[in-house]
Amino acid sequence: MKLEKLSASTILRNGTIIDPVAEKQFKADVLIEDGRIAGIGGQINHEDAKSIDCSGLIITHGFCDLHVHFREPGREDKETLATGSRAALAGGFTRVCVMPNTDPPIDTPEAVANIIDKARELPVHIHPIGAVTHQQQGRQLTEMGSMRDSGSVAFSDDGLPITNGSVMRMALEYGGMLNVPVINHAEDIDLRNDGLMNEGAVSTRLGLPGNPAAAEINMVHRDLELARTTSTRLHVPHVSTAGAARLIGDLKKQHDGISAEVTPHHLFFNDEDLLGFDTNLKVAPPIRSEADRQGLITAIRQGVFECIATDHAPHTTEEKEGTFDLAPFGMIGLESCFGAVNRILVNENDLPLMELIKMLTVNPRNIMGFDNDLLTVGEAAELVVVDTGAEYEFSRAHIQSKSVNSPYLGRQLTGKIHYTISKGNLAVVQ
Amino acid sequence: MMLKNRHLLGLEGYPRADIAKIIDTAFRFREVLDRPVKKVPALQGQTIVNLFFENSTRTRISFELAQKRLSADTVNFSASSSSLKKGESFKDTAKNIEAMKIDAVVMRHPTPGAPWHLTRFVDAVIINAGDGTHEHPTQAILDMMSLQERFKRLKGLKIGIVGDILHSRVALSNIYGLITMGAEVTLCGPANLIPLHVGELGVQVNHNIDEVIEWADALNILRIQRERMGIGLIPSIREYRRLFGITSERLDRHQKEIVIMHPGPMNRGVEIDSQIADGDQAIILDQVLNGVASRMAILYLLMGGQETKPE
């Protein structure tokens, strides 16, 4: 990937624009001047403009990911805001929300401001998600109001579920007052016990302690019920079970404050892929059964999930080379995202491309209240140029993250990012 | 190579013909063990490391004895898993072994999958001597050899496995091996210690030990680990004995010929009574001797000791 400043004038020529707001698809050129959209139309002529041939390619909003871990501060050996930004650009993402489980966690207005400050000059938009409780310990609420004012767009204790229902209720009520979503890693930790993978026939075959689907379903049920009764905003992250997806679908009909995300890896893999003990597939919540995977795809068709989120979680090779019990949970996912979900959802399951694009663009932006008016003259250019038909084997060369813990290595993906345009920068991915 | 797979990692999917070949070879090595000079030069000049990340007495001694009977050079490496967690990585330990030009590694490790992991870093033949709650293939082979010795067949045998199936590598390897060899398996134990999805492995589950005794040709009694008490998995030893214990009163009631096996170490008075363990129906000490013969066969077949046939 080559990252350069956008020329004063750039024309994206002969591409097909997908406008996920108007839900329209049309052929047009896009003129970008000084980092802003200066014109969209057929055959734009501009003598000094740098021309980028986009024949056969799709041009749409830059992708937006509500769930990434950039590890700064504390574990800069795994990822930094800068290296994470490059991984985002390589995946077509121009906007990401970073989780607060850093060291120390993002649990004060000052810590939020620090992220905002460090991200200012970086080539993608980075929005901090603040911790719900002090030190993510699940007891005392953080200064959520001040943190919101400093730039925190949502609140979550991330990998640590808020086990105390009363604390979760207070967090939802307080977040509701501030009109920000609260995100709870939905696992009943007692039921999860020491589970390392999905409980099922495969965990039995591998002798690995299982994490039952009920661990997620229980917690999601509690959170949905609390959000409904308090009329507040809940965003359910990385749903992995068909059971939780059904509950979310049902509760959404009763309360419109609920949104939910699904990761590419819960759509791409099933627990049989763990038969070789690949620690890169050790994630939380775990990769589930084929029935769950199919249930998630069905739920997407039914509109249960607004968005795809990667849960990009870099870990060092040293850590992932440990035995299955010691290797940390998580995989990177930004670079492989589009190729994975496009293959599974559009190619293999006939989801309209427009629907997938919405799940990567307008829908996540709507959840966080980000600007969606991106294909309008005068707006800062935040675009991605994609070849949706390209089939290729995902390899180390596609990874820009500081870490390489990807189970997609060696897998066939469909859909390649060619260019990502963000904050006056042009990332030439291909 | 005399076996299809280069390593012996587990019995899941292991070829039936190779299990049969190992058992046949083991019987021939059993004869060697009955000779006055119990040693053959089959693996002379080959070096084997016994890499034990978890305490083990009988499995390690059994392997060591098998190696010495085959004239291999052996090195023992014991490391508690806790020291590994603190310092040297698994990869470094493996790389060190690799650097020392070892022909085979026999590994016991507390984590499921560790031997598979080792194959990524080490070019030697790898034999799994137990990986956590996953597999213990050599135990299952010696169990099957002992059954075959007694019944002259495995196909159609009815085997009950009794105890904590959920945490047992012996149970899982026995299930894979026995099903492959055409035996029928019924698991018996507390419902919370039998994996919910175990039926997909082709076994039956019956929580009534008396029905299992009536049905089975042989029972493989698993050790009930005392550390499992007190964390709610087993209400009490008294309760366990009443529901699942192989007591003399219980067997007396049934008046039935049944072979009793135990992989050891036994908790006498918990899962099995002394009278039963030491009685005529038990083949527990045959299992121990067959363990040496089985491991000789496995090492011999995997390490290609062609020069000297065991006869």
Short mmCIF file of N, CA and C in Angstrom, two decimals, chain A residues 199-201 204-209 276-279 320-326, chain B residues 12 85 90-91 109 111-113 116-117 120 133-134 172 176 195-197 200-201:
data_model
loop_
_atom_site.label_atom_id
_atom_site.label_comp_id
_atom_site.label_asym_id
_atom_site.label_seq_id
_atom_site.Cartn_x
_atom_site.Cartn_y
_atom_site.Cartn_z
N GLU A 199 -18.96 -24.36 22.67
CA GLU A 199 -19.29 -25.69 23.17
C GLU A 199 -20.14 -26.43 22.15
N GLY A 200 -19.70 -27.62 21.80
CA GLY A 200 -20.44 -28.39 20.81
C GLY A 200 -19.68 -29.65 20.50
N ALA A 201 -20.08 -30.31 19.41
CA ALA A 201 -19.41 -31.56 19.05
C ALA A 201 -17.93 -31.33 18.81
N THR A 204 -15.94 -31.01 22.00
CA THR A 204 -15.85 -32.35 22.59
C THR A 204 -14.74 -33.14 21.90
N ARG A 205 -14.71 -33.07 20.58
CA ARG A 205 -13.68 -33.80 19.82
C ARG A 205 -12.28 -33.30 20.15
N LEU A 206 -12.16 -31.99 20.38
CA LEU A 206 -10.84 -31.41 20.63
C LEU A 206 -10.45 -31.42 22.11
N GLY A 207 -11.39 -31.79 22.96
CA GLY A 207 -11.10 -31.80 24.38
C GLY A 207 -10.91 -30.42 24.96
N LEU A 208 -11.36 -29.40 24.23
CA LEU A 208 -11.20 -28.03 24.73
C LEU A 208 -12.45 -27.62 25.51
N PRO A 209 -12.26 -26.89 26.63
CA PRO A 209 -13.42 -26.44 27.40
C PRO A 209 -14.33 -25.57 26.52
N GLY A 276 -7.74 -27.74 13.56
CA GLY A 276 -6.27 -27.75 13.58
C GLY A 276 -5.68 -26.94 14.72
N PHE A 277 -6.50 -26.54 15.69
CA PHE A 277 -6.05 -25.76 16.85
C PHE A 277 -5.40 -24.43 16.45
N ASP A 278 -5.92 -23.76 15.41
CA ASP A 278 -5.36 -22.48 14.98
C ASP A 278 -5.71 -21.41 16.02
N THR A 279 -4.67 -20.91 16.71
CA THR A 279 -4.93 -19.92 17.77
C THR A 279 -5.44 -18.59 17.20
N LYS A 320 0.50 -15.43 20.11
CA LYS A 320 -0.38 -16.35 19.38
C LYS A 320 0.31 -17.69 19.10
N GLU A 321 1.65 -17.72 19.24
CA GLU A 321 2.36 -18.98 19.08
C GLU A 321 2.30 -19.84 20.34
N GLY A 322 1.71 -19.31 21.39
CA GLY A 322 1.57 -20.10 22.62
C GLY A 322 0.58 -21.23 22.41
N THR A 323 0.46 -22.09 23.41
CA THR A 323 -0.52 -23.16 23.31
C THR A 323 -1.92 -22.56 23.38
N PHE A 324 -2.93 -23.35 23.03
CA PHE A 324 -4.28 -22.81 22.84
C PHE A 324 -4.84 -22.13 24.10
N ASP A 325 -4.46 -22.64 25.28
CA ASP A 325 -4.97 -22.03 26.51
C ASP A 325 -4.34 -20.67 26.77
N LEU A 326 -3.07 -20.51 26.40
CA LEU A 326 -2.36 -19.27 26.73
C LEU A 326 -2.53 -18.18 25.68
N GLU B 12 -8.39 -39.92 16.87
CA GLU B 12 -9.50 -39.46 16.03
C GLU B 12 -9.09 -39.61 14.58
N LYS B 85 4.53 -21.05 31.90
CA LYS B 85 3.67 -19.87 31.84
C LYS B 85 4.46 -18.62 32.21
N PHE B 90 6.73 -22.02 24.80
CA PHE B 90 6.61 -23.37 24.27
C PHE B 90 7.48 -23.52 23.01
N LYS B 91 7.45 -22.46 22.20
CA LYS B 91 8.21 -22.50 20.95
C LYS B 91 9.70 -22.63 21.23
N HIS B 109 1.34 -32.87 27.99
CA HIS B 109 1.15 -31.42 28.16
C HIS B 109 -0.27 -31.17 28.65
N THR B 111 -2.32 -28.87 27.91
CA THR B 111 -3.21 -28.15 26.98
C THR B 111 -3.62 -29.00 25.79
N PRO B 112 -4.92 -29.12 25.53
CA PRO B 112 -5.36 -29.82 24.33
C PRO B 112 -4.69 -29.21 23.08
N GLY B 113 -4.22 -30.06 22.22
CA GLY B 113 -3.65 -29.57 20.97
C GLY B 113 -2.15 -29.33 21.01
N TRP B 116 0.04 -31.12 18.45
CA TRP B 116 -0.16 -30.60 17.09
C TRP B 116 0.69 -29.34 16.92
N HIS B 117 0.66 -28.53 17.96
CA HIS B 117 1.44 -27.31 18.02
C HIS B 117 2.92 -27.62 17.87
N ARG B 120 4.61 -28.04 14.49
CA ARG B 120 4.94 -26.84 13.70
C ARG B 120 6.38 -26.39 13.93
N THR B 133 -7.25 -32.41 28.46
CA THR B 133 -8.49 -33.17 28.47
C THR B 133 -8.84 -33.69 27.07
N HIS B 134 -7.84 -33.77 26.21
CA HIS B 134 -8.10 -34.17 24.83
C HIS B 134 -7.84 -35.66 24.62
N LEU B 172 -11.75 -40.14 25.80
CA LEU B 172 -11.89 -39.69 24.42
C LEU B 172 -11.10 -40.60 23.47
N TYR B 176 -12.61 -43.02 20.42
CA TYR B 176 -12.18 -43.02 19.01
C TYR B 176 -11.68 -44.39 18.59
N PRO B 195 -19.94 -34.83 28.30
CA PRO B 195 -20.16 -33.71 27.38
C PRO B 195 -21.54 -33.80 26.71
N LEU B 196 -22.20 -32.67 26.64
CA LEU B 196 -23.56 -32.59 26.10
C LEU B 196 -23.64 -33.18 24.69
N HIS B 197 -22.61 -32.97 23.88
CA HIS B 197 -22.68 -33.34 22.46
C HIS B 197 -21.95 -34.64 22.15
N GLU B 200 -22.61 -37.38 19.33
CA GLU B 200 -22.19 -37.23 17.93
C GLU B 200 -20.93 -38.04 17.63
N LEU B 201 -20.27 -38.57 18.67
CA LEU B 201 -19.09 -39.40 18.44
C LEU B 201 -19.47 -40.87 18.26
#
